[in-house]
Amino acid sequence: MVDSRYASLSRDELAVLVPELLLIGHMIDRSGMAWCISEFGREEMVQIAIEEWAGSSPIYTQRMQRALGYVGNDVFTIFKGLQFDIGSPPQFMDFRFTVHDRWNGEFQLASCGALIDVEPMGYDYTFGMCHTIEDPTFDATAVATNPYAQCRPVHRPPRTPADRQPHCHWTVKIDESYPPAQPIPALAVVGATRAATWELADIDPEGEGLADYTGPLLSDVDFTAFSHSALVRMADEVCLQMHLLYLSFALAVRARASSDELAASVGRRQLTGLAGLGAMRIKNALGLPDDIDGALRVFELHPLLNPIGYLRAEFGQDAIVVQPSPAHDDGAWITLCTPEHVAPLQAIATAVNPRLRVEVEGADTEWTARLTEVDTEAKELPEVMVTKVSTGAAFQFQPRQSLPLMVV
């Protein structure tokens, strides 16, 4: 079984990085949807978002269930899954759970970072996210746990009054009399990718700390409580969540794009924005230096180049050598990075130090990227600037007390 690039981090470093990766994954849409609006309009953007999440979240939800040993068909399982989903990163999407019994529960968002981002855009955008997108995607995620689960709103935005708290409130009920939720066709396509079935190393049950999440549902996940091995597996799984989400996004975009070139352009703009923001957060979270060594470390830990095996890359003193990989076979993010298209790679380098430059030589699927330092600072790429409009760009995690949630 292949190793993980995250295994080189300490347990404490991983406990910091895993929630960062969940938040970075959430920022994919802050980057991508702006370009969908500009190319296809707001209504098509909404449909792309629905297809993107419904075509990927059931796959990666089940992957994390298996990895952490909480496979089940009840409300507890659904809520645990939300705590490890890039769609609901901890604290930024501040879920508060109530469980009445195995088949009935509720959740509230005490604060919703996605809402805070979209509310200034007006009623139509808020309604699109909180109604048109959420209705099918909550149920689509439930397919992973129980097709007879229904998530239904008690209240949700647009907020009335404008400062209503909590931001939204939903019930979750599982009842076999409900019509079973049906997967969308894209789910089968994404499920056939190498990313969907990529095997990662099992968690070592002997390490210090929790090796699974088989215990009670917790109010907030304390990542410091998990073992080094469990945190490594989580990090790699979260990276696969991002690749799967992009593969589903790419399907939805291609269905609407007038050409392969336009579809790739939208994907590349999404990746460029996310690459730069993600690099900034990884560097800051781990306190990495702003020199070439620091940049190479950021590249090594960036979701673009993980997990090992799915992405094949070697790291030298000032260079990254990328080889053909299963990610290329899938048409994943890495296919958007070539000697002719270096913007995503440059966005990572610039986030570490604006004086760093990336030069790429080779073929589309096998290339070498070299880092050099120059005297002049590069301007931040517009794709990164668009992504950093989100409050998630500067969001800071806070220590939380992790309490077990009992049946009410």
Coordinates of C-alpha atoms in Angstrom, one line a residue:
M1 CA 0.0 0.0 0.0
V2 CA 1.3 3.5 -0.9
D3 CA 2.4 5.9 1.8
S4 CA 1.0 9.4 2.3
R5 CA 2.7 12.7 2.0
Y6 CA 0.8 13.8 5.1
A7 CA 2.5 11.1 7.2
S8 CA 5.6 13.3 7.5
L9 CA 3.6 15.8 9.6
S10 CA 3.3 15.5 13.3
R11 CA 0.0 14.6 15.0
D12 CA -0.4 18.2 16.2
E13 CA 0.3 19.5 12.7
L14 CA -2.3 17.2 11.2
A15 CA -4.9 18.2 13.7
V16 CA -4.4 21.8 12.4
L17 CA -4.3 20.8 8.8
V18 CA -7.3 18.5 8.4
P19 CA -9.9 21.2 9.2
E20 CA -8.0 23.5 6.9
L21 CA -8.3 21.0 4.1
L22 CA -12.0 20.7 4.7
L23 CA -12.4 24.5 4.5
I24 CA -10.2 24.6 1.4
G25 CA -12.4 22.1 -0.3
H26 CA -15.4 24.2 0.5
M27 CA -13.8 27.1 -1.3
I28 CA -13.9 25.2 -4.6
D29 CA -17.3 26.7 -5.3
R30 CA -16.3 30.2 -4.2
S31 CA -13.8 29.9 -7.0
G32 CA -15.7 28.0 -9.6
M33 CA -19.2 29.4 -9.5
A34 CA -18.2 33.0 -10.3
W35 CA -16.9 31.8 -13.7
C36 CA -20.0 29.7 -14.2
I37 CA -22.1 32.8 -13.8
S38 CA -20.0 34.7 -16.2
E39 CA -20.2 32.0 -18.9
F40 CA -23.6 30.4 -18.4
G41 CA -25.7 32.8 -16.2
R42 CA -27.0 32.5 -12.7
E43 CA -29.7 29.9 -13.4
E44 CA -27.3 27.5 -15.0
M45 CA -24.8 28.1 -12.3
V46 CA -27.4 26.9 -9.8
Q47 CA -28.0 23.7 -11.8
I48 CA -24.2 23.1 -12.1
A49 CA -23.9 23.3 -8.3
I50 CA -26.7 20.8 -7.8
E51 CA -25.3 18.3 -10.3
E52 CA -21.7 18.8 -8.9
W53 CA -22.6 17.9 -5.3
A54 CA -25.2 15.3 -6.1
G55 CA -22.7 13.5 -8.4
S56 CA -20.0 13.3 -5.9
S57 CA -21.0 13.7 -2.2
P58 CA -22.7 10.2 -1.9
I59 CA -19.4 8.6 -3.0
Y60 CA -17.0 10.4 -0.7
T61 CA -19.5 10.3 2.2
Q62 CA -19.4 6.5 2.1
R63 CA -15.6 6.5 1.7
M64 CA -15.2 8.4 5.0
Q65 CA -17.8 6.2 6.8
R66 CA -15.7 3.2 5.9
A67 CA -12.4 4.8 6.7
L68 CA -13.5 5.9 10.3
G69 CA -15.8 2.9 10.9
Y70 CA -19.1 4.6 11.4
V71 CA -21.0 2.9 8.6
G72 CA -24.7 2.9 9.4
N73 CA -28.2 3.9 8.2
D74 CA -29.4 6.2 10.9
V75 CA -29.4 9.9 11.9
F76 CA -26.2 9.5 13.9
T77 CA -24.4 8.4 10.8
I78 CA -25.7 11.2 8.6
F79 CA -24.6 13.8 11.2
K80 CA -21.2 12.3 11.6
G81 CA -20.8 12.4 7.8
L82 CA -21.6 16.1 7.7
Q83 CA -18.7 16.7 10.2
F84 CA -16.2 15.3 7.7
D85 CA -17.6 16.8 4.5
I86 CA -16.1 19.6 2.5
G87 CA -19.6 20.9 2.0
S88 CA -19.8 21.6 5.7
P89 CA -16.4 22.5 7.1
P90 CA -16.3 22.8 10.9
Q91 CA -17.1 26.2 12.5
F92 CA -17.3 28.0 9.1
M93 CA -20.5 26.0 8.6
D94 CA -21.4 25.9 12.3
F95 CA -23.7 22.9 12.5
R96 CA -25.5 22.2 15.8
F97 CA -27.2 18.8 16.1
T98 CA -30.1 17.4 18.0
V99 CA -31.0 13.7 18.0
H100 CA -34.4 12.5 19.1
D101 CA -33.9 8.9 18.2
R102 CA -32.0 6.9 15.5
W103 CA -34.5 8.0 12.9
N104 CA -35.3 11.6 13.9
G105 CA -33.1 14.5 14.4
E106 CA -32.5 18.2 13.7
F107 CA -29.7 20.5 12.8
Q108 CA -29.3 24.3 13.0
L109 CA -26.6 26.4 11.5
A110 CA -25.6 28.8 14.2
S111 CA -23.5 30.5 11.6
C112 CA -23.3 29.7 7.9
G113 CA -20.2 31.1 6.1
A114 CA -21.7 30.3 2.8
L115 CA -24.7 32.5 3.6
I116 CA -22.5 35.3 4.8
D117 CA -20.8 35.1 1.5
V118 CA -23.9 35.1 -0.7
E119 CA -26.3 37.4 1.2
P120 CA -24.7 40.6 -0.1
M121 CA -25.5 39.4 -3.6
G122 CA -29.2 39.7 -3.0
Y123 CA -32.4 37.7 -2.7
D124 CA -32.1 35.7 -5.9
Y125 CA -28.7 34.3 -5.1
T126 CA -29.6 33.6 -1.5
F127 CA -32.8 31.8 -2.6
G128 CA -30.9 29.9 -5.2
M129 CA -28.4 28.6 -2.6
C130 CA -30.7 28.0 0.3
H131 CA -33.7 26.6 -1.6
T132 CA -32.9 25.5 -5.2
I133 CA -29.6 24.0 -4.4
E134 CA -30.1 22.7 -0.9
D135 CA -33.3 20.9 -1.4
P136 CA -31.9 18.3 -3.8
T137 CA -28.4 18.2 -2.5
F138 CA -29.3 17.5 1.1
D139 CA -31.3 14.5 0.0
A140 CA -28.6 13.4 -2.5
T141 CA -26.1 13.3 0.3
A142 CA -28.6 11.2 2.3
V143 CA -28.5 8.5 -0.4
A144 CA -25.0 7.6 1.0
T145 CA -26.6 6.6 4.4
N146 CA -30.3 5.9 3.9
P147 CA -32.4 6.6 0.8
Y148 CA -35.4 7.0 3.0
A149 CA -33.9 10.1 4.8
Q150 CA -35.5 13.5 4.2
C151 CA -34.0 16.8 5.2
R152 CA -36.7 19.4 5.4
P153 CA -36.5 23.1 6.5
V154 CA -38.1 24.5 9.7
H155 CA -36.8 27.9 8.5
R156 CA -34.1 29.1 6.1
P157 CA -32.8 32.2 4.3
P158 CA -33.6 34.6 2.8
R159 CA -33.7 35.7 6.5
T160 CA -36.8 37.4 7.9
P161 CA -35.9 39.4 9.9
A162 CA -32.6 40.2 8.3
D163 CA -30.6 39.2 11.4
R164 CA -32.5 36.0 12.2
Q165 CA -30.6 33.4 14.3
P166 CA -29.8 30.6 13.8
H167 CA -29.2 31.1 10.1
C168 CA -31.3 28.0 9.3
H169 CA -33.0 25.0 11.0
W170 CA -33.8 21.6 9.4
T171 CA -35.3 18.3 10.5
V172 CA -33.9 15.0 9.4
K173 CA -36.4 12.1 9.3
I174 CA -35.9 8.5 8.2
D175 CA -39.1 6.7 7.3
E176 CA -39.5 3.8 4.9
S177 CA -42.9 5.1 3.8
Y178 CA -41.0 8.0 2.1
P179 CA -40.2 7.6 -1.6
P180 CA -36.5 6.6 -1.8
A181 CA -34.1 9.4 -3.0
Q182 CA -32.8 8.6 -6.4
P183 CA -29.2 9.2 -7.6
I184 CA -28.6 11.5 -10.6
P185 CA -27.0 9.9 -13.7
A186 CA -23.7 11.7 -13.0
L187 CA -23.2 9.7 -9.8
A188 CA -22.6 6.5 -11.8
V189 CA -20.1 8.3 -14.1
V190 CA -18.1 9.7 -11.2
G191 CA -18.4 6.4 -9.3
A192 CA -16.6 4.7 -12.2
T193 CA -13.5 7.0 -11.8
R194 CA -10.2 5.9 -10.3
A195 CA -10.7 8.5 -7.6
A196 CA -14.0 6.9 -6.4
T197 CA -12.4 3.5 -5.8
W198 CA -8.8 4.6 -4.9
E199 CA -7.5 2.6 -2.0
L200 CA -5.7 4.2 0.9
A201 CA -3.8 2.6 3.7
D202 CA -5.9 1.4 6.6
I203 CA -5.7 3.2 9.8
D204 CA -3.3 1.7 12.4
P205 CA -5.5 0.7 15.4
E206 CA -2.5 0.7 17.7
G207 CA -1.5 4.4 17.6
E208 CA -2.0 6.9 20.4
G209 CA -5.4 8.5 20.0
L210 CA -8.7 7.5 18.4
A211 CA -8.4 5.3 15.3
D212 CA -12.1 5.6 14.4
Y213 CA -15.3 7.5 15.1
T214 CA -17.4 4.6 16.4
G215 CA -18.1 6.3 19.6
P216 CA -20.9 8.8 20.3
L217 CA -21.8 11.6 18.0
L218 CA -19.8 14.7 19.2
S219 CA -21.0 18.3 19.2
D220 CA -17.7 19.4 17.6
V221 CA -15.0 17.1 16.3
D222 CA -11.8 17.4 18.3
F223 CA -9.2 16.6 15.7
T224 CA -6.4 16.5 18.4
A225 CA -8.1 13.4 19.9
F226 CA -7.5 11.3 16.8
S227 CA -4.3 9.2 16.2
H228 CA -1.6 10.2 13.7
S229 CA -2.7 7.4 11.4
A230 CA -6.4 8.4 11.5
L231 CA -5.5 12.0 10.7
V232 CA -3.3 11.0 7.8
R233 CA -6.2 9.0 6.4
M234 CA -8.6 11.9 6.9
A235 CA -6.3 14.2 5.0
D236 CA -6.0 11.9 2.0
E237 CA -9.8 11.3 2.0
V238 CA -10.5 15.0 2.0
C239 CA -8.2 15.5 -1.0
L240 CA -10.1 12.8 -2.8
Q241 CA -13.3 14.6 -1.9
M242 CA -12.0 17.6 -3.7
H243 CA -11.0 15.6 -6.8
L244 CA -14.4 13.9 -6.9
L245 CA -16.2 17.2 -6.6
Y246 CA -14.2 18.6 -9.4
L247 CA -14.8 15.6 -11.6
S248 CA -18.6 16.1 -11.0
F249 CA -18.3 19.8 -11.6
A250 CA -16.4 19.2 -14.9
L251 CA -19.2 16.9 -16.1
A252 CA -21.8 19.6 -15.4
V253 CA -19.8 22.3 -17.0
R254 CA -19.0 20.3 -20.1
A255 CA -22.8 19.6 -20.6
R256 CA -23.3 23.3 -21.0
A257 CA -20.1 24.5 -22.6
S258 CA -19.9 25.1 -26.3
S259 CA -16.5 23.4 -26.6
D260 CA -14.0 21.4 -24.7
E261 CA -11.7 24.4 -24.6
L262 CA -14.3 26.5 -22.8
A263 CA -15.0 23.7 -20.3
A264 CA -11.3 23.4 -19.6
S265 CA -11.0 27.2 -19.2
V266 CA -13.7 27.3 -16.6
G267 CA -12.1 24.4 -14.7
R268 CA -8.7 26.0 -14.9
R269 CA -10.0 29.3 -13.5
Q270 CA -11.7 27.4 -10.7
L271 CA -8.5 25.5 -9.9
T272 CA -6.3 28.7 -10.1
G273 CA -8.4 30.5 -7.6
L274 CA -8.6 27.5 -5.2
A275 CA -4.9 26.7 -5.7
G276 CA -3.8 30.1 -4.5
L277 CA -6.2 30.4 -1.6
G278 CA -5.4 26.8 -0.5
A279 CA -1.7 27.5 -0.6
M280 CA -2.0 30.6 1.5
R281 CA -4.0 28.8 4.2
I282 CA -1.6 25.8 4.2
K283 CA 1.4 28.0 4.5
N284 CA -0.1 30.1 7.3
A285 CA -1.6 27.2 9.2
L286 CA 1.7 25.3 9.4
G287 CA 3.9 28.4 9.7
L288 CA 6.0 27.5 6.6
P289 CA 8.8 29.8 5.3
D290 CA 8.3 31.9 2.2
D291 CA 11.4 30.6 0.4
I292 CA 11.7 27.9 -2.3
D293 CA 11.9 25.2 0.4
G294 CA 8.7 26.5 1.9
A295 CA 7.0 26.6 -1.5
L296 CA 8.0 23.1 -2.3
R297 CA 6.5 22.0 1.1
V298 CA 3.2 23.7 0.3
F299 CA 3.1 22.0 -3.1
E300 CA 3.8 18.7 -1.4
L301 CA 0.9 19.2 0.9
H302 CA -1.5 20.8 -1.6
P303 CA -4.7 18.9 -2.5
L304 CA -3.7 19.4 -6.2
L305 CA -0.9 16.8 -5.8
N306 CA -2.5 14.4 -3.3
P307 CA -2.9 11.6 -2.5
I308 CA 0.2 9.7 -3.4
G309 CA -0.4 7.2 -6.2
Y310 CA -3.5 8.9 -7.5
L311 CA -1.1 11.8 -8.2
R312 CA 2.4 10.9 -9.2
A313 CA 4.9 13.6 -8.3
E314 CA 8.5 13.8 -7.1
F315 CA 10.0 16.7 -5.3
G316 CA 13.6 17.9 -5.7
Q317 CA 15.6 20.8 -4.4
D318 CA 13.9 23.4 -6.6
A319 CA 11.6 21.3 -8.8
I320 CA 8.5 19.1 -9.0
V321 CA 8.4 16.3 -11.5
V322 CA 4.9 15.2 -12.4
Q323 CA 4.3 11.8 -14.2
P324 CA 1.3 10.3 -15.8
S325 CA -1.1 9.1 -13.2
P326 CA -4.6 7.8 -12.5
A327 CA -5.6 11.4 -12.0
H328 CA -4.7 12.1 -15.6
D329 CA -6.8 9.1 -16.6
D330 CA -9.8 10.6 -14.7
G331 CA -9.4 14.1 -16.2
A332 CA -8.8 15.5 -12.7
W333 CA -7.3 18.9 -11.8
I334 CA -3.8 17.9 -12.8
T335 CA -4.8 17.7 -16.5
L336 CA -5.4 21.5 -16.3
C337 CA -1.7 22.1 -15.5
T338 CA 0.6 21.8 -18.5
P339 CA 3.7 23.7 -19.9
E340 CA 1.2 25.9 -21.7
H341 CA -1.0 26.5 -18.7
V342 CA 1.0 27.3 -15.5
A343 CA -1.5 29.7 -13.8
P344 CA -2.6 27.2 -11.1
L345 CA 1.0 26.4 -10.2
Q346 CA 2.0 30.0 -10.3
A347 CA -0.9 30.8 -8.0
I348 CA 0.5 28.4 -5.4
A349 CA 4.0 29.9 -5.6
T350 CA 2.7 33.5 -5.5
A351 CA 0.7 32.7 -2.4
V352 CA 3.9 31.6 -0.6
N353 CA 6.0 34.5 -2.0
P354 CA 5.2 36.9 -4.8
R355 CA 8.8 36.8 -5.9
L356 CA 8.7 33.1 -6.7
R357 CA 8.2 32.1 -10.3
V358 CA 7.3 28.7 -11.8
E359 CA 8.6 27.6 -15.2
V360 CA 7.3 24.3 -16.7
E361 CA 8.8 22.2 -19.4
G362 CA 7.8 18.8 -20.8
A363 CA 4.6 17.2 -22.2
D364 CA 1.0 17.7 -21.1
T365 CA 1.0 14.6 -18.7
E366 CA 4.7 14.5 -17.9
W367 CA 6.5 17.7 -16.9
T368 CA 8.9 19.4 -14.6
A369 CA 8.1 22.6 -12.8
R370 CA 11.1 24.6 -11.5
L371 CA 10.9 27.4 -8.9
T372 CA 13.2 30.4 -9.0
E373 CA 13.2 33.7 -7.0
V374 CA 13.3 37.0 -8.8
D375 CA 13.5 40.6 -7.7
T376 CA 10.1 41.7 -8.7
E377 CA 6.8 40.7 -7.1
A378 CA 4.1 39.1 -9.2
K379 CA 0.6 40.5 -8.9
E380 CA -2.1 38.3 -7.4
L381 CA -3.9 36.5 -10.2
P382 CA -7.5 37.7 -10.7
E383 CA -8.9 34.1 -10.2
V384 CA -7.3 34.1 -6.7
M385 CA -8.7 37.6 -6.0
V386 CA -12.2 36.4 -6.8
T387 CA -11.9 33.4 -4.5
K388 CA -10.6 35.5 -1.6
V389 CA -13.7 37.6 -1.7
S390 CA -15.2 34.8 0.5
T391 CA -15.0 35.2 4.2
G392 CA -13.5 31.7 4.2
A393 CA -10.2 33.2 3.0
A394 CA -9.4 34.8 6.3
F395 CA -11.5 32.5 8.5
Q396 CA -9.8 31.5 11.8
F397 CA -10.6 28.2 13.6
Q398 CA -11.2 28.5 17.4
P399 CA -10.7 25.9 20.1
R400 CA -14.0 24.1 20.8
Q401 CA -15.1 21.8 23.6
S402 CA -16.1 18.4 22.2
L403 CA -19.1 17.0 24.0
P404 CA -21.0 13.8 23.2
L405 CA -24.6 14.3 22.0
M406 CA -27.2 12.1 23.6
V407 CA -30.8 11.3 22.5
V408 CA -33.1 14.1 23.6

